[in-house]
Coordinates of C-alpha atoms in Angstrom, one line a residue:
M1 CA 5.2 49.0 133.8
A2 CA 1.7 50.1 133.2
T3 CA -0.5 48.6 130.5
V4 CA -0.2 50.0 127.0
E5 CA -3.1 50.6 124.5
L6 CA -2.4 48.7 121.3
T7 CA -3.7 49.9 117.9
D8 CA -3.4 48.9 114.2
D9 CA -0.3 51.1 114.2
T10 CA 1.5 49.6 117.2
F11 CA 0.3 46.0 117.5
R12 CA 2.8 44.2 115.2
E13 CA 5.7 46.4 116.3
T14 CA 5.0 45.7 120.0
V15 CA 4.6 41.9 119.5
E16 CA 7.7 41.5 117.4
G17 CA 9.8 44.0 119.3
N18 CA 9.5 42.6 122.8
D19 CA 10.4 39.2 124.3
I20 CA 7.0 38.6 126.0
V21 CA 3.7 40.4 125.3
L22 CA 0.4 39.7 127.0
V23 CA -2.6 41.1 125.1
D24 CA -6.0 41.7 126.7
F25 CA -8.8 42.0 124.2
W26 CA -11.7 43.9 125.9
A27 CA -14.5 46.3 125.5
T28 CA -15.9 49.0 127.8
W29 CA -19.5 47.5 127.8
C30 CA -18.2 44.0 128.9
P31 CA -18.6 43.4 132.7
P32 CA -16.1 40.5 132.8
C33 CA -13.6 42.7 130.9
R34 CA -14.0 45.4 133.6
Q35 CA -13.5 42.8 136.3
F36 CA -10.3 41.5 134.6
G37 CA -8.9 45.0 133.9
P38 CA -7.5 45.6 137.4
V39 CA -6.1 42.1 137.6
F40 CA -4.3 42.6 134.3
E41 CA -3.0 46.1 135.4
K42 CA -1.7 44.6 138.7
S43 CA 0.1 41.9 136.6
S44 CA 1.8 44.6 134.6
E45 CA 3.2 46.1 137.9
T46 CA 4.2 42.7 139.2
N47 CA 5.9 41.6 136.0
P48 CA 7.6 44.8 134.6
D49 CA 9.7 42.6 132.2
V50 CA 6.5 41.6 130.4
V51 CA 4.7 44.1 128.1
H52 CA 0.9 44.2 128.9
G53 CA -1.1 45.5 126.0
K54 CA -4.8 46.2 125.8
I55 CA -6.9 46.2 122.7
D56 CA -10.4 47.7 122.7
T57 CA -12.2 45.4 120.3
D58 CA -14.7 48.2 119.5
A59 CA -12.0 50.7 118.5
Q60 CA -9.7 48.1 116.9
Q61 CA -12.1 45.9 115.1
R62 CA -9.5 44.9 112.4
I63 CA -7.0 43.5 114.9
A64 CA -9.8 41.7 116.8
A65 CA -11.0 40.1 113.5
A66 CA -7.5 39.2 112.4
A67 CA -6.9 37.5 115.8
G68 CA -10.2 35.6 115.5
I69 CA -11.6 37.1 118.7
T70 CA -15.2 35.7 119.2
S71 CA -15.4 36.2 123.0
I72 CA -14.1 38.8 125.4
P73 CA -12.1 39.2 127.4
T74 CA -9.6 37.1 125.6
L75 CA -6.0 36.9 126.7
M76 CA -3.2 36.1 124.3
A77 CA 0.5 35.7 125.1
F78 CA 3.3 36.1 122.6
R79 CA 6.9 35.1 123.1
E80 CA 9.5 36.2 120.6
G81 CA 6.7 37.1 118.2
V82 CA 5.0 33.7 118.4
L83 CA 1.5 33.2 119.8
V84 CA 2.0 30.7 122.6
F85 CA -1.3 31.1 124.6
S86 CA -4.8 32.2 123.8
Q87 CA -7.9 31.8 126.1
P88 CA -11.2 33.6 126.4
G89 CA -12.5 34.5 129.9
A90 CA -11.4 36.6 132.8
L91 CA -8.6 35.0 134.8
P92 CA -8.2 35.4 138.5
A93 CA -4.8 36.8 139.6
P94 CA -3.2 33.5 140.5
A95 CA -4.1 31.9 137.1
L96 CA -2.8 34.9 135.2
Q97 CA 0.5 34.6 137.1
Q98 CA 0.6 30.9 136.2
V99 CA 0.3 31.9 132.5
V100 CA 3.0 34.5 132.8
D101 CA 5.4 32.0 134.6
A102 CA 4.7 29.3 132.0
V103 CA 5.4 31.7 129.1
K104 CA 8.6 32.8 130.7
A105 CA 9.6 29.2 131.2
L106 CA 9.1 28.2 127.6
D107 CA 12.0 26.8 125.6
M108 CA 11.4 28.7 122.4
N109 CA 13.7 26.4 120.4
E110 CA 11.3 23.6 121.3
V111 CA 8.3 25.7 120.4
R112 CA 9.7 26.6 117.0
E113 CA 10.6 22.9 116.3
A114 CA 7.1 21.9 117.2
I115 CA 5.6 24.5 114.9
E116 CA 7.9 23.4 112.1
A117 CA 7.0 19.8 112.6
E118 CA 3.3 20.6 112.6
A119 CA 3.6 22.6 109.4
A120 CA 5.6 19.8 107.7
G121 CA 3.0 17.3 108.8
S122 CA 0.1 19.3 107.3
N123 CA 1.8 19.5 103.9

């Protein structure tokens, strides 16, 4: 599956409507973003069961601001609509595959329990 361009209109629907979604926040003027682009694209071919979305931070400033993006590229991973990974910086292919494998291996019941426990502890 090729990467898909995400916008204000498609971001929420994509994240909530798919099991695993990786999102690459990038910009055309960013050299590390251009370096990471082919790695991300290859991952989309290697992992067709994972949606790979790209957000151009210049064109989609509202999403980038809502996501708290302060450095690009930034990679976010969502599983069952829950943000489970966020890291700035261009990853080499083996590191990106490690992220994909780790997200696939998550026990989402444990993740939800941890989120609920953290929320209860902060009240």
